[in-house]
GROMACS .gro file of C-alpha atoms in nm:
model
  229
    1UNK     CA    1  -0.053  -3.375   0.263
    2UNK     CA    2   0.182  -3.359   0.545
    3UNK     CA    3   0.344  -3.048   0.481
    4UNK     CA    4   0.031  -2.885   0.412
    5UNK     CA    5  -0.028  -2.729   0.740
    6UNK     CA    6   0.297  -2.603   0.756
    7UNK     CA    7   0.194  -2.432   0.407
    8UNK     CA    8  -0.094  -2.321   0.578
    9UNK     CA    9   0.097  -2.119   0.841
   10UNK     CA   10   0.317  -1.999   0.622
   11UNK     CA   11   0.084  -1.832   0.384
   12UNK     CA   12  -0.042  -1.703   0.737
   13UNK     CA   13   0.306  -1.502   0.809
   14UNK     CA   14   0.334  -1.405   0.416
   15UNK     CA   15  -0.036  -1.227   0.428
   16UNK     CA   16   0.117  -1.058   0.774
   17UNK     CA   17   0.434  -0.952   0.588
   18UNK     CA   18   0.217  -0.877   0.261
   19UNK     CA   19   0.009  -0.618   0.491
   20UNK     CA   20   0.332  -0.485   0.659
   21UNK     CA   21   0.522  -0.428   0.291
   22UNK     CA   22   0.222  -0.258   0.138
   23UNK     CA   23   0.164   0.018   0.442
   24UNK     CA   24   0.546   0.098   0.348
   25UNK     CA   25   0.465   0.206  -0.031
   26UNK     CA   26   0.384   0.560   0.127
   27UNK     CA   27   0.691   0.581   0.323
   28UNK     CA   28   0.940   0.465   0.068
   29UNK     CA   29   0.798   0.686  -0.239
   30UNK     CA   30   1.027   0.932  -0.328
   31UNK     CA   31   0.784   1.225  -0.373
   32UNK     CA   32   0.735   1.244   0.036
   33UNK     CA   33   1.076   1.351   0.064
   34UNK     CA   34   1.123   1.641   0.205
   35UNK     CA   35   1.488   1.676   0.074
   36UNK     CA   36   1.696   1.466  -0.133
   37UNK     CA   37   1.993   1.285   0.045
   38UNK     CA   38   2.285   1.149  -0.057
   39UNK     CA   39   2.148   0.821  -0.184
   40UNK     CA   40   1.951   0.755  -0.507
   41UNK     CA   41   1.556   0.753  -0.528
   42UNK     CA   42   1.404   0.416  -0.389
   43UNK     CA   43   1.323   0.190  -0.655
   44UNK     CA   44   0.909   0.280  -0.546
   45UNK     CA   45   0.805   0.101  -0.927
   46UNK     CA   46   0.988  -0.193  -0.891
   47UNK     CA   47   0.881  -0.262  -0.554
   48UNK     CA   48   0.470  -0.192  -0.610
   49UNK     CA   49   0.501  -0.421  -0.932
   50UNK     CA   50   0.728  -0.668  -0.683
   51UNK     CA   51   0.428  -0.738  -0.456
   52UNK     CA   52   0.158  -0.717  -0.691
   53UNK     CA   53   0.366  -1.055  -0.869
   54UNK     CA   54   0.433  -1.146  -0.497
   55UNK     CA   55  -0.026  -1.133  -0.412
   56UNK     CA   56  -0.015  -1.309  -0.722
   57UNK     CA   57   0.208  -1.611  -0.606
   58UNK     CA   58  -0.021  -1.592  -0.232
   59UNK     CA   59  -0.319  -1.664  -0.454
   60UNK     CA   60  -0.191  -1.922  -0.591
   61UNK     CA   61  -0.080  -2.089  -0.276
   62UNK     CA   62  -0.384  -2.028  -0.118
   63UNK     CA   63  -0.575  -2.257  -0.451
   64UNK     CA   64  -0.300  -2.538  -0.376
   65UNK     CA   65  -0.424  -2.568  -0.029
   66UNK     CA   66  -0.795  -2.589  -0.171
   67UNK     CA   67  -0.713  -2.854  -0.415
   68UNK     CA   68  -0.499  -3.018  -0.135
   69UNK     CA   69  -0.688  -3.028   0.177
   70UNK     CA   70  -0.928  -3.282   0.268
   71UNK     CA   71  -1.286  -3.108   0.282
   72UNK     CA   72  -1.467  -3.290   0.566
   73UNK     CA   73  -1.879  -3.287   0.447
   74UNK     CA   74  -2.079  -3.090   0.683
   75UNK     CA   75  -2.305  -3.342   0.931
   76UNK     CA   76  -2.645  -3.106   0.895
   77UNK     CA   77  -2.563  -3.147   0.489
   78UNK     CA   78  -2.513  -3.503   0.525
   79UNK     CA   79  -2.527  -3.708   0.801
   80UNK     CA   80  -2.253  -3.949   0.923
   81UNK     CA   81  -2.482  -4.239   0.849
   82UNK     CA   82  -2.552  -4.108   0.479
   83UNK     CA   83  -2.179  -4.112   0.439
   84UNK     CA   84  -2.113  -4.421   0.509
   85UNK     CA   85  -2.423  -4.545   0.313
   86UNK     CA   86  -2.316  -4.368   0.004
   87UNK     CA   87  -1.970  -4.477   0.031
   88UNK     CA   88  -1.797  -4.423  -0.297
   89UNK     CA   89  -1.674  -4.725  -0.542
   90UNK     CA   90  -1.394  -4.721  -0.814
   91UNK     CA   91  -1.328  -4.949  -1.117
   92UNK     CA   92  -0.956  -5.067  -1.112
   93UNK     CA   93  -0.829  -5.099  -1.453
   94UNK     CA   94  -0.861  -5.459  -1.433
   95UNK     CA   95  -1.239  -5.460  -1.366
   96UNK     CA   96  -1.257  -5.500  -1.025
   97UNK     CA   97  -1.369  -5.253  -0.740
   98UNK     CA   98  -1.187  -5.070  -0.482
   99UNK     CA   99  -1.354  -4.856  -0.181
  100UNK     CA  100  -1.281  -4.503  -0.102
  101UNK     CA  101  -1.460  -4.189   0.024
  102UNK     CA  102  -1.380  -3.816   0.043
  103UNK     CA  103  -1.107  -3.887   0.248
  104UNK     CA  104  -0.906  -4.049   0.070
  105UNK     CA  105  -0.743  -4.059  -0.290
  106UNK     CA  106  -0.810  -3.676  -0.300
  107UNK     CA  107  -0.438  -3.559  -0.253
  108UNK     CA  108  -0.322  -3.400  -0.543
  109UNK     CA  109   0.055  -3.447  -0.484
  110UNK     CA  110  -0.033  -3.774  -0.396
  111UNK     CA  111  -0.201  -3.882  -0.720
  112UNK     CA  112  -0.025  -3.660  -0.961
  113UNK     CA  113   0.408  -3.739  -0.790
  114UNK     CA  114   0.441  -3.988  -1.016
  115UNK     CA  115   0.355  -3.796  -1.299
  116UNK     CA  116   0.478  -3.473  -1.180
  117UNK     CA  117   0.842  -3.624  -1.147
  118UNK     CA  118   0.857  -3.756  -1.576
  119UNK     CA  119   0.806  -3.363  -1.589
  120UNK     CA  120   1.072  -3.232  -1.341
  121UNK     CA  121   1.335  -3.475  -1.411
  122UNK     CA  122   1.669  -3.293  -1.360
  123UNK     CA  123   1.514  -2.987  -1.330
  124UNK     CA  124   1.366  -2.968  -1.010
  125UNK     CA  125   1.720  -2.836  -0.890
  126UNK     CA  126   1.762  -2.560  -1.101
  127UNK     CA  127   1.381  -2.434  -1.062
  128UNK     CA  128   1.487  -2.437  -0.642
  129UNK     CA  129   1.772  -2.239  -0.731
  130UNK     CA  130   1.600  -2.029  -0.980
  131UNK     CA  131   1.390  -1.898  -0.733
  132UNK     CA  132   1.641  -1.882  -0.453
  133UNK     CA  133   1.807  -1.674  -0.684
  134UNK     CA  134   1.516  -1.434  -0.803
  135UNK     CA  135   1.433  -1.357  -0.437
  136UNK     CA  136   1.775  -1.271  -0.354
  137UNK     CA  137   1.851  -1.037  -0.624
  138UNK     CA  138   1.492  -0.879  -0.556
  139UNK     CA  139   1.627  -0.764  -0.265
  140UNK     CA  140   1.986  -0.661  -0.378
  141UNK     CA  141   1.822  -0.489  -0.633
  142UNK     CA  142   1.589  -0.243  -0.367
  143UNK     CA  143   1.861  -0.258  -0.132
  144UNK     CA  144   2.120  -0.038  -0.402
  145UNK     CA  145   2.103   0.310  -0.323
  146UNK     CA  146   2.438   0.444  -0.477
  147UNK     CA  147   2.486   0.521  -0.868
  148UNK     CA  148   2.775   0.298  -0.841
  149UNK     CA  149   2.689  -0.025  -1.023
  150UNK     CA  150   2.507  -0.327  -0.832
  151UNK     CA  151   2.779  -0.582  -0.808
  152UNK     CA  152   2.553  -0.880  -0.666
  153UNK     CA  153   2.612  -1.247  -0.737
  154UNK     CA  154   2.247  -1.306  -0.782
  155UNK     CA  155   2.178  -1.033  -0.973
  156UNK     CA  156   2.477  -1.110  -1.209
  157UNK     CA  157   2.335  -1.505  -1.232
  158UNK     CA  158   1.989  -1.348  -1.345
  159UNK     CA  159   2.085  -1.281  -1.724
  160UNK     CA  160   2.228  -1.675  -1.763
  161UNK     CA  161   1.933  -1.847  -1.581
  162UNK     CA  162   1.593  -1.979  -1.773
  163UNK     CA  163   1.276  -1.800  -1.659
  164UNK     CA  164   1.078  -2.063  -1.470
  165UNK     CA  165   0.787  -1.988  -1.735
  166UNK     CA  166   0.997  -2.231  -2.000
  167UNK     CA  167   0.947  -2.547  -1.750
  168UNK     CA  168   0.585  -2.502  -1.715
  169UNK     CA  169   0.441  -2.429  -2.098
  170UNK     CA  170   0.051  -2.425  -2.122
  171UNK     CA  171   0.167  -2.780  -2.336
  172UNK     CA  172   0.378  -2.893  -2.090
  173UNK     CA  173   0.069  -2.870  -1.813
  174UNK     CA  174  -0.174  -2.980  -2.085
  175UNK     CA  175   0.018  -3.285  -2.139
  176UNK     CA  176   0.059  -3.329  -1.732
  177UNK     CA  177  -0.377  -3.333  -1.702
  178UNK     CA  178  -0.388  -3.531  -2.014
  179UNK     CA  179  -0.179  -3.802  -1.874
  180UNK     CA  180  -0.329  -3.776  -1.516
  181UNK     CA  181  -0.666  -3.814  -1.624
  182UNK     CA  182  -0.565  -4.130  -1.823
  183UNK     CA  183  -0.456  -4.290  -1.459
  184UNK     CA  184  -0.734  -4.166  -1.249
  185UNK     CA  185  -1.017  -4.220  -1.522
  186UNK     CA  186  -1.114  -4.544  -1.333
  187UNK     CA  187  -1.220  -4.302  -1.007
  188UNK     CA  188  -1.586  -4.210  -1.030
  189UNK     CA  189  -1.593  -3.851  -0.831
  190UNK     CA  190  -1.947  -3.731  -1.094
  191UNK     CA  191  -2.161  -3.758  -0.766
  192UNK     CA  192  -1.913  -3.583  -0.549
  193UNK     CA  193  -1.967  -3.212  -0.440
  194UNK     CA  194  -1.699  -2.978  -0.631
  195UNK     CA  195  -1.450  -2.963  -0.333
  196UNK     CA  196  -1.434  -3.361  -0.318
  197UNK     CA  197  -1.404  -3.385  -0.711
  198UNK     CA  198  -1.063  -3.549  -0.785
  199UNK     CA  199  -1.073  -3.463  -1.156
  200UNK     CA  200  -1.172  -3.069  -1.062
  201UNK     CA  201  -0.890  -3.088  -0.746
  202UNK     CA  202  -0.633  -3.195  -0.989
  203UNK     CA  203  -0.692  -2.915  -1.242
  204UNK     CA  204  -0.721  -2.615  -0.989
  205UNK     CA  205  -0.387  -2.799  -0.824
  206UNK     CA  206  -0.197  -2.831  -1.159
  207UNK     CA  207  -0.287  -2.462  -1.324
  208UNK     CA  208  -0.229  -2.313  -0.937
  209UNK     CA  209   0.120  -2.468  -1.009
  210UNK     CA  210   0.214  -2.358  -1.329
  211UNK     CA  211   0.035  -2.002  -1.253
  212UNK     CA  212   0.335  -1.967  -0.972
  213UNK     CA  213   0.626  -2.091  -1.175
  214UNK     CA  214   0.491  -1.757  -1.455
  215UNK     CA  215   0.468  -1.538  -1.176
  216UNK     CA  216   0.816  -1.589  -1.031
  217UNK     CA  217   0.909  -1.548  -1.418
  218UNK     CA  218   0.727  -1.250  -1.452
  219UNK     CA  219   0.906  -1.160  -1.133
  220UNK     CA  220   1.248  -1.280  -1.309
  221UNK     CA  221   1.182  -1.041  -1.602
  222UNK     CA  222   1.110  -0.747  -1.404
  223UNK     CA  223   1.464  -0.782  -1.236
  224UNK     CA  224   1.613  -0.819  -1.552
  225UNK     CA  225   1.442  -0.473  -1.708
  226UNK     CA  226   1.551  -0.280  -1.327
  227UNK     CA  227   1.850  -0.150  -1.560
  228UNK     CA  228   2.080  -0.294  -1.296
  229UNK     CA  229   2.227  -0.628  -1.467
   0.00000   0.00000   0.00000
């Protein structure tokens, strides 16, 4: 949960640059050209369908910080006293009890790391550089304006690289939720509200996840088909 706010703030700036990079779809289209220069049409296509994958990835940022952040109950819901009345309890596998409220246990990272990392092993690397790579040749790829052909290292990498969609099958999350479930089962969150629900937090968290990783291979795929590699 620590790096959450600086998640926060950063979806902040990307909705800012989101708003800028839309308002530019008019000036970059070809058709308000008055006169063709010397360079080639702007890729308009490849950019609109760039930032509708790009919305896509914001949304699913923005349901990782709902499944992540710690929803304080509202005092004229339920007062302080209530709270602490109705404190929560949880069977531990061996039969005995363990305390906790809607502060705590409720981190999705923080519950699901363990399981998250049998997943990623030795490939958390290459899905970093997989996307390091996609947003790079994104770029490159708007950026050429000559007929000559794109010469890019990134964009050249693109045709030997996995799309990020073959880490995170609808098995391969299935089998993540499965196996969470099976070591949080002994948390009772049926009389929490929906935003303090670990079970409901950990499936919004996980599919927000996966949803990314298949947008930055849709993203992948549409810089493969720019006729450019």
């Amino acid at each position: 949960r620590s790096n959450l706010p600086d998640l926060q703030n950063a979806l902040i700036e990307a909705e800012t640059c989101m708003s800028r990079a839309k308002q530019l779809c008019v000036e970059a289209d070809p058709k308000q050209r008055i006169m063709a220069g010397p360079h080639t049409p702007f890729r308009i296509d490849l950019y609109k369908a760039a930032l509708d994958i790009l919305q896509g990835c914001m949304t699913c940022f923005n349901l990782v910080i709902i499944s992540e952040k710690v929803w304080i109950v509202n005092a004229s819901v339920r007062e302080v006293d209530d709270e602490e009345a109705n404190e929560e309890f949880a069977m531990t596998p061996n039969g005995g009890t363990i305390a906790y409220s809607s502060a705590e246990n409720h981190s999705v990272l923080k519950i699901a790391t363990g399981t998250m990392e049998t997943l990623m092993v030795n490939v958390e690397e290459e899905i970093m550089h997989t996307v390091e790579q996609v947003s790079d040749a994104l770029q490159a790829i708007l950026r050429h304006r000559i007929e000559a052909k794109l010469d890019h290292p990134s964009v050249q990498e693109l045709a030997r690289m996995k799309l990020l969609d073959q880490y995170f099958t609808s098995a391969r999350v299935d089998k993540w939720l499965i196996q969470v479930g099976k070591e949080t089962e002994h948390i009772h969150t049926d009389r929490h509200e929906l935003t303090n629900n670990l079970q409901a937090r950990l499936v919004v968290g996980t599919r927000a996840i996966a949803q990314l990783h298949w947008r930055v291979a849709q993203l992948h795929s549409l810089c493969l088909k720019a006729n450019v590699v």
